[in-house]
C-alpha positions in Angstrom: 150.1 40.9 83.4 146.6 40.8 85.4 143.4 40.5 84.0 142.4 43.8 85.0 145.2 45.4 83.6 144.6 49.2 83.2 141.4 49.3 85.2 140.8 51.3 87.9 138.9 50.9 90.9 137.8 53.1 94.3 137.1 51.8 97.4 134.8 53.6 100.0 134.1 50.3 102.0 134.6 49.3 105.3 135.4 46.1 107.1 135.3 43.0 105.0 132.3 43.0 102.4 133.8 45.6 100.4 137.3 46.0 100.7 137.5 42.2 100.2 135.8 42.5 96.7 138.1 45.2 95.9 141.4 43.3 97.2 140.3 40.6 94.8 139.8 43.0 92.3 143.5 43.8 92.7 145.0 40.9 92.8 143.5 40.8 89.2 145.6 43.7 88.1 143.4 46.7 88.8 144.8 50.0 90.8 142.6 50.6 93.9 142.5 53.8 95.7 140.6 53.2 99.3 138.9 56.4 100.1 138.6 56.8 104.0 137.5 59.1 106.8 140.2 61.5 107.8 141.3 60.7 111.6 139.3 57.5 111.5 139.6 55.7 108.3 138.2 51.9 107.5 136.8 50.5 110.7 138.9 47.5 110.3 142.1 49.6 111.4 140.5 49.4 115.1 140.5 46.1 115.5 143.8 45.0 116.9 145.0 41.0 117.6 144.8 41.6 120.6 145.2 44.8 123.7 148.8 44.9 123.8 149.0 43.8 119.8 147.9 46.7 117.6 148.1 45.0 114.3 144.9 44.9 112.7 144.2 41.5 111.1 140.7 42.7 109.2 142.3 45.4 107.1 145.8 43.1 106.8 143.9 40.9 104.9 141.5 43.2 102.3 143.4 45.9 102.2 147.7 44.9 100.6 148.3 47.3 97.7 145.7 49.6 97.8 146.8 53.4 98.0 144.7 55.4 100.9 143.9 58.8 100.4 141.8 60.4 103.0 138.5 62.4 102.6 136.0 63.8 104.1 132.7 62.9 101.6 130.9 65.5 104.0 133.0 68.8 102.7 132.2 70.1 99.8 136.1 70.0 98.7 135.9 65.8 99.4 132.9 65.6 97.4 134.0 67.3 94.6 137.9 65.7 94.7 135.6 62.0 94.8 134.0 63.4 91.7 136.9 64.1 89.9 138.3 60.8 90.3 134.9 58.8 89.4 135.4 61.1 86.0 138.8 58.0 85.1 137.5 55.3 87.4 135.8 52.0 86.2 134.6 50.8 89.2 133.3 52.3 92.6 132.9 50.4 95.4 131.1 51.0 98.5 128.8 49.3 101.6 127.3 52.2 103.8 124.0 52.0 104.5 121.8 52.4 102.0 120.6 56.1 101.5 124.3 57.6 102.8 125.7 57.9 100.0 122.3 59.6 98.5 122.6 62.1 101.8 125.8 63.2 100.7 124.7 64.0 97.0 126.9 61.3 95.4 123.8 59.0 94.5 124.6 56.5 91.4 122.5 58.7 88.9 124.8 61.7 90.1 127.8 60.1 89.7 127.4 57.4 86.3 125.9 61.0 85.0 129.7 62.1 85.1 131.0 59.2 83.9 128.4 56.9 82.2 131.0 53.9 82.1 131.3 53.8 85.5 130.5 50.5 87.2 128.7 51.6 91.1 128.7 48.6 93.5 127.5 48.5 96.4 126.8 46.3 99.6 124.4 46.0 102.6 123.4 44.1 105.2 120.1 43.4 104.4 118.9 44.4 100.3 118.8 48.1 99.0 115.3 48.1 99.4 112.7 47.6 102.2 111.8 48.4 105.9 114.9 46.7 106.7 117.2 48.6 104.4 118.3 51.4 106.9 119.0 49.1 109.1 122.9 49.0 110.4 124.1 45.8 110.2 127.5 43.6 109.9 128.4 39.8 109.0 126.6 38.4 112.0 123.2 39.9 110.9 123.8 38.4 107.7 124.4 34.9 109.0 121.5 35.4 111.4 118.4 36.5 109.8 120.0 34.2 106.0 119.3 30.9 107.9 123.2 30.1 108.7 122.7 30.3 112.6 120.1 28.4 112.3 121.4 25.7 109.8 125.0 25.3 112.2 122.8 24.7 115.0 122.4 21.1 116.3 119.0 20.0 116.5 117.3 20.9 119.8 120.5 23.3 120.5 120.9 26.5 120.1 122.0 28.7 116.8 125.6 28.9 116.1 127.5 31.6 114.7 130.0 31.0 112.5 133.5 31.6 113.3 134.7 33.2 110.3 132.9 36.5 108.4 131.0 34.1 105.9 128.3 36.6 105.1 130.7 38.7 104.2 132.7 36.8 102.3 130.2 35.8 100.1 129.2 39.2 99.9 132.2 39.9 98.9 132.5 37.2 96.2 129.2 38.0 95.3 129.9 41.5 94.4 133.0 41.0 92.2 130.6 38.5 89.8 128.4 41.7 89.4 131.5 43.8 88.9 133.3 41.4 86.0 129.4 41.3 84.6 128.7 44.5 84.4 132.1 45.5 83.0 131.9 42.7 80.4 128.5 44.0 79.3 130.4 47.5 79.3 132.8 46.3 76.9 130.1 45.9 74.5 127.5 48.4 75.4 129.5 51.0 76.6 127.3 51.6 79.1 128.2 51.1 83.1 125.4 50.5 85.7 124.6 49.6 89.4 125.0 46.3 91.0 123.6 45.7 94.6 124.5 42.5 96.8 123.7 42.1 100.6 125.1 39.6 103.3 121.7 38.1 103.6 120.8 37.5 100.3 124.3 35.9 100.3 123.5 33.6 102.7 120.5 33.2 101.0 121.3 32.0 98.0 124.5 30.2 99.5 121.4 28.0 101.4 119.3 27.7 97.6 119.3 23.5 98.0 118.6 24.0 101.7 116.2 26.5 101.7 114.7 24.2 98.5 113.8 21.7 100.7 111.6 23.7 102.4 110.2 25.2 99.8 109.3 21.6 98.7 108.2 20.3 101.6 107.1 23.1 103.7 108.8 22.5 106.8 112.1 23.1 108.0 115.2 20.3 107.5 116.8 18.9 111.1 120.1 18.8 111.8 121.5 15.1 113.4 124.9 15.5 114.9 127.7 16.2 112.6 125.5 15.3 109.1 123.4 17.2 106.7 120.2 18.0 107.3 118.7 16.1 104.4 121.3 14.1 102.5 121.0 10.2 104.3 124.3 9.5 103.6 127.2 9.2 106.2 128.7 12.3 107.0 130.1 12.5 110.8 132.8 14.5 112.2 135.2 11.8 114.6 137.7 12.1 117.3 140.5 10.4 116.4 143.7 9.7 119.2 145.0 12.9 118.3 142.5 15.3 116.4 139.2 14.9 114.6 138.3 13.7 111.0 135.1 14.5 108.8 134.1 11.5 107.3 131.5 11.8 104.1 131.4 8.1 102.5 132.4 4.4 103.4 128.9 3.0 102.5 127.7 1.8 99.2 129.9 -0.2 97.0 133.1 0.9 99.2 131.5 -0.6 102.3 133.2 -3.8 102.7 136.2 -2.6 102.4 135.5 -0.1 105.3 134.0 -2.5 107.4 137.2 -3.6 107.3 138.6 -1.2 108.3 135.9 -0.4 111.1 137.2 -4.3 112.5 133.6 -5.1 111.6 134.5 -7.7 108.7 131.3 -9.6 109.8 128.6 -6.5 108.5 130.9 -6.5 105.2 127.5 -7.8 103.7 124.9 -5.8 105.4 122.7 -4.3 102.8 121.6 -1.5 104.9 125.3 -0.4 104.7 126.3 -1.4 100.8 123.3 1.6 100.0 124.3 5.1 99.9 121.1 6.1 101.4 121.4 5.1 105.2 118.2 4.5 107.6 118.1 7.1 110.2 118.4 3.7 112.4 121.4 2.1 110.3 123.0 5.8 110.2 123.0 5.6 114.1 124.2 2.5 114.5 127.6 3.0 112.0 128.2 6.0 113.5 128.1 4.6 117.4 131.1 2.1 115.8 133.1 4.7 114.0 132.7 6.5 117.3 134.2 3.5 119.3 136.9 2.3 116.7 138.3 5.7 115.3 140.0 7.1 119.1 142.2 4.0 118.7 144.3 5.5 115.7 146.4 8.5 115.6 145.2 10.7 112.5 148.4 9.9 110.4 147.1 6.3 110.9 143.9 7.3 109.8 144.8 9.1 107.0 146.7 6.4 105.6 144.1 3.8 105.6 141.3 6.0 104.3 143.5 7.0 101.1 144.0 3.7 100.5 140.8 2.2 100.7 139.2 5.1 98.7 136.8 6.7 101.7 136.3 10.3 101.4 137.5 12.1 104.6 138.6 15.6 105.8 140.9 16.3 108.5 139.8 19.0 110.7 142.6 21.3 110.4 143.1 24.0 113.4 144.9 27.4 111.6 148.2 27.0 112.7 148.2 23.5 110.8 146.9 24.7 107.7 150.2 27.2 107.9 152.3 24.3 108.2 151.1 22.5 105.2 153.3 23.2 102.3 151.0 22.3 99.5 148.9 25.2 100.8 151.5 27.3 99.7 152.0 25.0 96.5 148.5 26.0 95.4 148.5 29.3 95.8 146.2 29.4 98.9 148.9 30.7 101.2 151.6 33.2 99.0 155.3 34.0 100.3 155.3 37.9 99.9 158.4 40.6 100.3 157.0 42.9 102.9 159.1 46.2 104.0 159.7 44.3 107.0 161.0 41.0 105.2 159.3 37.9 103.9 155.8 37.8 104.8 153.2 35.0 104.4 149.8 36.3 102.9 146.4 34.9 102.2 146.3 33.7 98.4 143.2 34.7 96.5 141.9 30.9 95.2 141.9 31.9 91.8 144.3 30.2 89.3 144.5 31.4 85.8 147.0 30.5 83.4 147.3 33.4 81.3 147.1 36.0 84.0 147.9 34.6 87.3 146.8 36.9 90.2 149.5 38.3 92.8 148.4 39.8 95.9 149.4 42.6 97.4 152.3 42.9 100.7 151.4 46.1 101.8 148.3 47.9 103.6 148.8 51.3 103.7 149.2 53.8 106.4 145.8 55.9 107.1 146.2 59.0 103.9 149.2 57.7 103.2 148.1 58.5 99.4 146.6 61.3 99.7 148.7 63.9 97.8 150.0 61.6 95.0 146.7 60.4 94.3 145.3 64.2 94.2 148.6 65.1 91.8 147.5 62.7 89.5 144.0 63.8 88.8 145.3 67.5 88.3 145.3 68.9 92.1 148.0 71.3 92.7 150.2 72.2 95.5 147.8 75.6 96.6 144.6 73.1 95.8 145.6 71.0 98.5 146.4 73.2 100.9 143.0 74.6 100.3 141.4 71.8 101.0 143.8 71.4 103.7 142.3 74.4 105.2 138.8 73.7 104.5 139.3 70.3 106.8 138.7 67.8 103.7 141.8 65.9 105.2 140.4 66.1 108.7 
């Protein structure tokens, strides 16, 4: 059983920001229909691993056990089928740019007017509203104008992208707060409504204690090295013999035991170490001796000494070796799945819940793939589809 047992959800979104939301929403328990463009579909399906690799990663990942049924919104045979569906559906989810959805006459107020329960969320790049609202835009746009380039960077270097679709991610897990709100105030209202996220107000708000600081102070934090912008404290990233580790304590009452460690036994009682809050001089200073002392270890070394003395580390883990650790799999994060095609390994959503454990899906379907069934079940018959067949609703 799956906490959204019995609900139902369509998905008109693209890429990540959407289809994510709604793959969580699955795992949950709910039935998702993705809605795509005939001959086209989700964008996602065009971006292979690699020339010679057609797989497509993007909708792999946001798109197992959803049903795909293909329409064109544009006809007047897609529009109406999409409105027959929204007449059962609890949720609709979609992230075109604001005002298409308007253009094609399937506006919120059009649609909760045929079904006042349903729940209509939506995602753009930059806020429903505005100049900037019409603007196309994906999860780079979001991590650019919401700060993130900017907060990677290294002082005096440039802005760095992230390498994974955060924007959208948080997008993403933004949008599926809104949803379980707004269906939790449905249960006691009755009433559905409209709930609009964006990748940059995301980022925004993922930034709130950053972006604080400024507010406070009216200037923008730096960014030293590896550490935080404003938190004084030791956090450095350090090549090890064989990898790198994140470090983020050793100082304060756990410094003597770590300047052990660091073979500096004879700054055990430094008091400019034995505070949490370093000097930007002192911070410089224990990180040019981590720096010299730490590529003399292996990280298995490392790792054994840290645990033991209590210092809070992270190892910086490349893909692959997150695969091959087993209590990835013993949380949940990464899930053993029967695929068609055998045993498959899958990307766990991080959710635990004891009463109604989430399972995600093994399969992505083919483009349409649903199409028919889906059409069956909301009262389409055999000579209905091949009309819409004809009028080119299916592409």
């Amino acid at each position: 059983m799956g906490a959204l047992d019995d609900y139902t959800v369509l998905d008109l979104s693209i890429l990540v920001q959407g289809p994510q939301a709604a793959a969580t929403l699955h795992d949950m328990g709910a039935s998702v229909v993705k809605i795509e463009l005939p001959g086209m579909g989700d964008l996602a399906r065009v971006i292979p691993v690699s020339p010679t690799d057609p797989r497509n990663p993007y909708y792999e990942a946001c798109n197992r056990g959803k049903r795909s049924v293909t329409l064109d919104l544009r006809t007047l045979g897609g529009k109406r089928a999409l409105e027959r569906f929204v007449e059962t559906t609890d949720v609709l989810i979609h992230n075109f740019v604001p005002g298409t959805m308007e253009a094609w006459g399937l506006s919120y107020e059009h649609l909760s007017a045929i079904n006042p329960r349903l729940v209509y969320a939506t995602g753009s790049t930059f806020g429903p509203v505005g100049p900037k609202s019409i603007r196309e835009g994906a999860d780079s746009s979001g991590q650019a104008e919401g700060g993130l380039m900017f907060a990677t960077r290294i002082d005096g270097g440039p802005p760095i992208m992230n390498g994974a679709v955060i924007s959208d991610h948080v997008g993403c897990q933004n949008m599926v707060t809104g949803i379980l709100a707004a269906l939790l105030h449905r249960t006691e209202t009755g009433q559905g409504q409209r709930v609009d996220v964006s990748l940059v107000g995301g980022m925004i708000y993922a930034q709130a204690s950053e972006m604080t600081y400024t507010l406070l102070t009216g200037r923008n934090p730096e960014r030293i090295d590896s550490g935080h912008a404003f938190v004084p404290t030791l956090l450095h990233t350090v090549e090890a013999a064989d990898g790198w580790i994140h470090l983020l304590s050793g100082t304060g009452p756990g410094w003597p035991e770590f300047a052990k460690l660091l073979e500096r036994p004879d700054l055990a009682d430094d008091e400019r170490f034995l505070a949490l809050i370093l000097s930007s001089e002192a911070r410089a200073e224990l990180v040019a001796i981590i720096d010299e002392v730490f590529p003399t270890r292996t990280l298995d070394e490392w790792e054994a000494v840290l645990t033991g003395a209590g210092v809070r580390y992270g190892l910086v883990r490349d893909y692959e070796a997150i695969m091959a650790d087993e209590s990835m799999y013993e949380n949940g994060y990464l899930q053993r799945v029967e695929h068609p095609e055998g045993e498959r390994t899958v990307i766990g959503t991080p959710i635990r819940m004891s009463a109604t454990p989430l399972k995600p899906g093994a399969v992505a379907p083919e483009l349409g793939q649903h199409t028919e069934e889906v059409l069956l079940e909301h009262g389409y018959t055999w000579d209905d589809i091949s009309a819409l067949r004809e009028e080119g609703v299916f592409g």
